mmCIF file of C-alpha atoms in Angstrom:
data_model
loop_
_atom_site.group_PDB
_atom_site.id
_atom_site.type_symbol
_atom_site.label_atom_id
_atom_site.label_comp_id
_atom_site.label_asym_id
_atom_site.label_seq_id
_atom_site.Cartn_x
_atom_site.Cartn_y
_atom_site.Cartn_z
ATOM 1 C CA MET A 1 3.202 107.856 66.817
ATOM 2 C CA ILE A 2 2.757 104.559 68.694
ATOM 3 C CA ASP A 3 3.790 106.280 71.933
ATOM 4 C CA LYS A 4 1.055 108.901 71.408
ATOM 5 C CA ILE A 5 -1.554 106.195 70.759
ATOM 6 C CA ASN A 6 -0.435 104.269 73.856
ATOM 7 C CA ALA A 7 -0.573 107.441 75.980
ATOM 8 C CA TRP A 8 -4.036 108.293 74.645
ATOM 9 C CA ASP A 9 -5.196 104.694 75.235
ATOM 10 C CA MET A 10 -4.077 104.768 78.862
ATOM 11 C CA SER A 11 -5.524 108.222 79.473
ATOM 12 C CA MET A 12 -8.933 107.256 78.043
ATOM 13 C CA LEU A 13 -8.905 103.863 79.754
ATOM 14 C CA GLN A 14 -8.198 105.458 83.138
ATOM 15 C CA THR A 15 -10.918 108.048 82.523
ATOM 16 C CA VAL A 16 -13.511 105.366 81.758
ATOM 17 C CA GLN A 17 -12.356 103.164 84.640
ATOM 18 C CA SER A 18 -12.614 106.155 86.981
ATOM 19 C CA LEU A 19 -16.372 105.528 86.899
ATOM 20 C CA GLY A 20 -15.444 102.899 89.475
ATOM 21 C CA ASP A 21 -17.072 99.785 90.812
ATOM 22 C CA ALA A 22 -20.541 101.352 90.804
ATOM 23 C CA TRP A 23 -20.681 101.027 87.017
ATOM 24 C CA TYR A 24 -19.589 97.358 87.023
ATOM 25 C CA PRO A 25 -23.135 95.869 86.966
ATOM 26 C CA ALA A 26 -24.080 98.034 83.979
ATOM 27 C CA SER A 27 -20.801 97.233 82.181
ATOM 28 C CA TRP A 28 -21.216 93.545 82.816
ATOM 29 C CA PHE A 29 -24.853 93.615 81.599
ATOM 30 C CA LEU A 30 -23.921 95.544 78.445
ATOM 31 C CA SER A 31 -21.018 93.211 77.622
ATOM 32 C CA TYR A 32 -22.373 89.836 78.672
ATOM 33 C CA VAL A 33 -26.105 90.115 78.025
ATOM 34 C CA ILE A 34 -26.820 92.830 75.429
ATOM 35 C CA GLY A 35 -23.466 92.426 73.664
ATOM 36 C CA ARG A 36 -23.062 88.672 74.023
ATOM 37 C CA ASP A 37 -23.167 87.057 70.600
ATOM 38 C CA TRP A 38 -24.375 83.627 71.694
ATOM 39 C CA LEU A 39 -27.378 85.281 73.377
ATOM 40 C CA VAL A 40 -28.157 88.110 70.969
ATOM 41 C CA VAL A 41 -27.804 86.291 67.645
ATOM 42 C CA PRO A 42 -30.237 83.455 68.492
ATOM 43 C CA ALA A 43 -32.664 85.953 70.066
ATOM 44 C CA ALA A 44 -32.558 88.136 66.942
ATOM 45 C CA VAL A 45 -32.930 85.137 64.619
ATOM 46 C CA ILE A 46 -35.868 83.693 66.579
ATOM 47 C CA THR A 47 -37.571 87.089 66.733
ATOM 48 C CA LEU A 48 -37.085 87.663 63.006
ATOM 49 C CA VAL A 49 -38.485 84.213 62.178
ATOM 50 C CA LEU A 50 -41.503 84.828 64.434
ATOM 51 C CA ILE A 51 -42.285 88.113 62.644
ATOM 52 C CA ASN A 52 -41.874 86.351 59.289
ATOM 53 C CA LYS A 53 -38.524 87.943 58.359
ATOM 54 C CA LYS A 54 -36.823 84.635 57.566
ATOM 55 C CA ARG A 55 -34.489 86.060 54.946
ATOM 56 C CA VAL A 56 -33.182 88.705 57.350
ATOM 57 C CA ALA A 57 -32.747 85.984 59.988
ATOM 58 C CA LEU A 58 -30.614 83.989 57.557
ATOM 59 C CA GLU A 59 -28.645 87.125 56.653
ATOM 60 C CA ILE A 60 -27.920 87.719 60.351
ATOM 61 C CA ILE A 61 -26.594 84.158 60.700
ATOM 62 C CA VAL A 62 -24.337 84.523 57.646
ATOM 63 C CA ILE A 63 -23.112 87.989 58.670
ATOM 64 C CA TYR A 64 -22.394 86.795 62.195
ATOM 65 C CA ALA A 65 -20.421 83.778 60.938
ATOM 66 C CA ILE A 66 -18.309 85.890 58.562
ATOM 67 C CA CYS A 67 -17.612 88.569 61.186
ATOM 68 C CA ALA A 68 -16.813 86.084 63.957
ATOM 69 C CA LEU A 69 -14.350 84.196 61.756
ATOM 70 C CA ALA A 70 -12.714 87.435 60.590
ATOM 71 C CA VAL A 71 -12.363 88.777 64.143
ATOM 72 C CA PHE A 72 -10.904 85.472 65.331
ATOM 73 C CA GLY A 73 -8.391 85.485 62.476
ATOM 74 C CA ILE A 74 -7.395 89.120 62.932
ATOM 75 C CA LYS A 75 -6.941 88.687 66.698
ATOM 76 C CA HIS A 76 -4.570 85.780 66.096
ATOM 77 C CA ILE A 77 -2.647 87.615 63.380
ATOM 78 C CA VAL A 78 -2.234 90.877 65.325
ATOM 79 C CA GLU A 79 -1.805 89.246 68.771
ATOM 80 C CA ALA A 80 -2.377 92.527 70.629
ATOM 81 C CA PRO A 81 -2.564 92.068 74.401
ATOM 82 C CA ARG A 82 -5.484 93.171 76.503
ATOM 83 C CA PRO A 83 -4.947 96.100 78.919
ATOM 84 C CA PHE A 84 -4.856 94.006 82.083
ATOM 85 C CA MET A 85 -2.067 91.905 80.544
ATOM 86 C CA THR A 86 0.307 94.848 80.102
ATOM 87 C CA GLU A 87 -0.691 97.643 82.445
ATOM 88 C CA GLY A 88 -0.562 97.263 86.228
ATOM 89 C CA LEU A 89 -2.912 100.218 86.800
ATOM 90 C CA VAL A 90 -5.811 98.656 84.904
ATOM 91 C CA VAL A 91 -8.606 97.188 86.999
ATOM 92 C CA GLN A 92 -9.526 93.789 85.575
ATOM 93 C CA TYR A 93 -13.200 93.220 86.324
ATOM 94 C CA VAL A 94 -13.573 90.081 84.196
ATOM 95 C CA ASP A 95 -11.261 87.475 82.734
ATOM 96 C CA GLU A 96 -10.866 87.369 78.973
ATOM 97 C CA GLY A 97 -8.373 84.904 77.618
ATOM 98 C CA ASN A 98 -7.461 85.676 74.027
ATOM 99 C CA TYR A 99 -6.081 88.720 72.251
ATOM 100 C CA GLY A 100 -7.711 92.145 72.242
ATOM 101 C CA MET A 101 -7.420 93.632 68.739
ATOM 102 C CA PRO A 102 -10.029 94.270 67.425
ATOM 103 C CA SER A 103 -12.866 94.233 69.933
ATOM 104 C CA GLY A 104 -15.240 91.524 68.750
ATOM 105 C CA HIS A 105 -18.074 93.084 70.743
ATOM 106 C CA ALA A 106 -17.527 96.375 68.887
ATOM 107 C CA VAL A 107 -17.411 94.685 65.468
ATOM 108 C CA LEU A 108 -20.539 92.633 66.063
ATOM 109 C CA SER A 109 -22.582 95.412 67.688
ATOM 110 C CA VAL A 110 -21.970 97.719 64.707
ATOM 111 C CA THR A 111 -22.480 95.018 62.095
ATOM 112 C CA LEU A 112 -25.532 93.262 63.526
ATOM 113 C CA LEU A 113 -27.391 96.346 64.748
ATOM 114 C CA GLY A 114 -26.368 98.153 61.582
ATOM 115 C CA TRP A 115 -27.736 95.347 59.433
ATOM 116 C CA LEU A 116 -31.053 95.339 61.284
ATOM 117 C CA TRP A 117 -31.195 99.117 60.785
ATOM 118 C CA TYR A 118 -30.317 98.739 57.088
ATOM 119 C CA ARG A 119 -32.961 96.085 56.423
ATOM 120 C CA HIS A 120 -35.864 97.660 58.289
ATOM 121 C CA PRO A 121 -37.697 100.941 58.105
ATOM 122 C CA LYS A 122 -35.609 103.646 59.655
ATOM 123 C CA SER A 123 -36.824 105.791 62.474
ATOM 124 C CA MET A 124 -34.970 108.372 64.503
ATOM 125 C CA ILE A 125 -35.587 106.347 67.676
ATOM 126 C CA MET A 126 -34.146 103.165 66.130
ATOM 127 C CA THR A 127 -31.129 105.047 64.770
ATOM 128 C CA ILE A 128 -30.327 106.812 68.039
ATOM 129 C CA GLY A 129 -31.059 103.670 70.074
ATOM 130 C CA ALA A 130 -28.695 101.554 67.965
ATOM 131 C CA LEU A 131 -25.946 104.188 68.194
ATOM 132 C CA ILE A 132 -26.327 104.436 71.983
ATOM 133 C CA ILE A 133 -26.174 100.647 72.379
ATOM 134 C CA VAL A 134 -23.050 100.439 70.188
ATOM 135 C CA LEU A 135 -21.355 103.237 72.172
ATOM 136 C CA MET A 136 -22.327 101.770 75.539
ATOM 137 C CA ILE A 137 -21.088 98.275 74.619
ATOM 138 C CA GLY A 138 -17.758 99.776 73.557
ATOM 139 C CA LEU A 139 -17.453 101.798 76.770
ATOM 140 C CA SER A 140 -18.355 98.743 78.831
ATOM 141 C CA ARG A 141 -15.486 96.781 77.283
ATOM 142 C CA ILE A 142 -13.078 99.581 78.211
ATOM 143 C CA HIS A 143 -14.515 99.912 81.723
ATOM 144 C CA LEU A 144 -14.148 96.163 82.325
ATOM 145 C CA GLY A 145 -10.445 96.491 81.467
ATOM 146 C CA VAL A 146 -10.560 94.011 78.602
ATOM 147 C CA HIS A 147 -9.926 96.462 75.732
ATOM 148 C CA PHE A 148 -7.913 99.576 75.092
ATOM 149 C CA PRO A 149 -9.977 102.365 73.488
ATOM 150 C CA SER A 150 -8.000 101.948 70.243
ATOM 151 C CA GLN A 151 -9.085 98.293 70.122
ATOM 152 C CA VAL A 152 -12.724 99.338 70.440
ATOM 153 C CA LEU A 153 -12.275 102.030 67.775
ATOM 154 C CA ALA A 154 -10.658 99.448 65.483
ATOM 155 C CA GLY A 155 -13.620 97.149 66.122
ATOM 156 C CA TRP A 156 -16.094 99.882 65.238
ATOM 157 C CA ALA A 157 -14.148 100.721 62.076
ATOM 158 C CA LEU A 158 -14.053 97.060 61.050
ATOM 159 C CA GLY A 159 -17.760 96.740 61.845
ATOM 160 C CA PHE A 160 -18.596 99.722 59.615
ATOM 161 C CA LEU A 161 -16.383 98.266 56.872
ATOM 162 C CA PHE A 162 -18.239 94.941 57.101
ATOM 163 C CA LEU A 163 -21.588 96.738 57.146
ATOM 164 C CA TRP A 164 -20.642 98.705 54.023
ATOM 165 C CA LEU A 165 -19.397 95.541 52.314
ATOM 166 C CA PHE A 166 -22.520 93.525 53.150
ATOM 167 C CA SER A 167 -24.831 96.352 52.038
ATOM 168 C CA TRP A 168 -22.840 96.742 48.785
ATOM 169 C CA VAL A 169 -23.117 93.013 48.079
ATOM 170 C CA ASP A 170 -26.828 93.125 48.944
ATOM 171 C CA ARG A 171 -27.487 96.057 46.586
ATOM 172 C CA HIS A 172 -25.362 94.835 43.694
ATOM 173 C CA MET A 173 -25.797 91.078 43.806
ATOM 174 C CA PHE A 174 -29.109 90.338 45.496
ATOM 175 C CA ARG A 175 -31.193 93.471 44.936
ATOM 176 C CA PRO A 176 -30.271 95.089 41.641
ATOM 177 C CA ARG A 177 -31.621 98.597 41.099
ATOM 178 C CA GLY A 178 -34.067 97.320 38.489
ATOM 179 C CA MET A 179 -35.933 95.416 41.198
ATOM 180 C CA TYR A 180 -36.984 98.716 42.799
ATOM 181 C CA VAL A 181 -38.036 100.590 39.647
ATOM 182 C CA ARG A 182 -41.774 100.546 39.083
ATOM 183 C CA LYS A 183 -42.851 100.035 35.513
#
């Protein structure tokens, strides 16, 4: 089973990296500007405060802190290497130092964009836009050679698990059903 996953990982990684150097600027921008936590979280918090969504801004801070700590802990428990550390055929576009499982960018993109989607009116454009950004950030991490596809998939799965957990806690502890029933 592990051999099949490793073979699939390498096949998908080589397919994404076959986009070549021409896609590097887009990959870098997606990973280190749009997907960079220390840029995106403060920008989201400031924007939410400016539009008078202070509670959502606080929620984003708390969610980010929980997810970042969990990802850090999981990476150091699993200790999975990044592709450029184990495979000679992988092009390493950027240098990432720690472990690769799960992809923190994948976890945070799903959780933070998902939370903004959950807490605000839904529109088809917002839904599709968030999904495209999440997918593109994940692909950029693979293209840059810093994650195997399975590490990105694990990050997305963990992000959806966190999103479900946070929404469950929100519904059952902070917004009981009775608060929405008109009398």
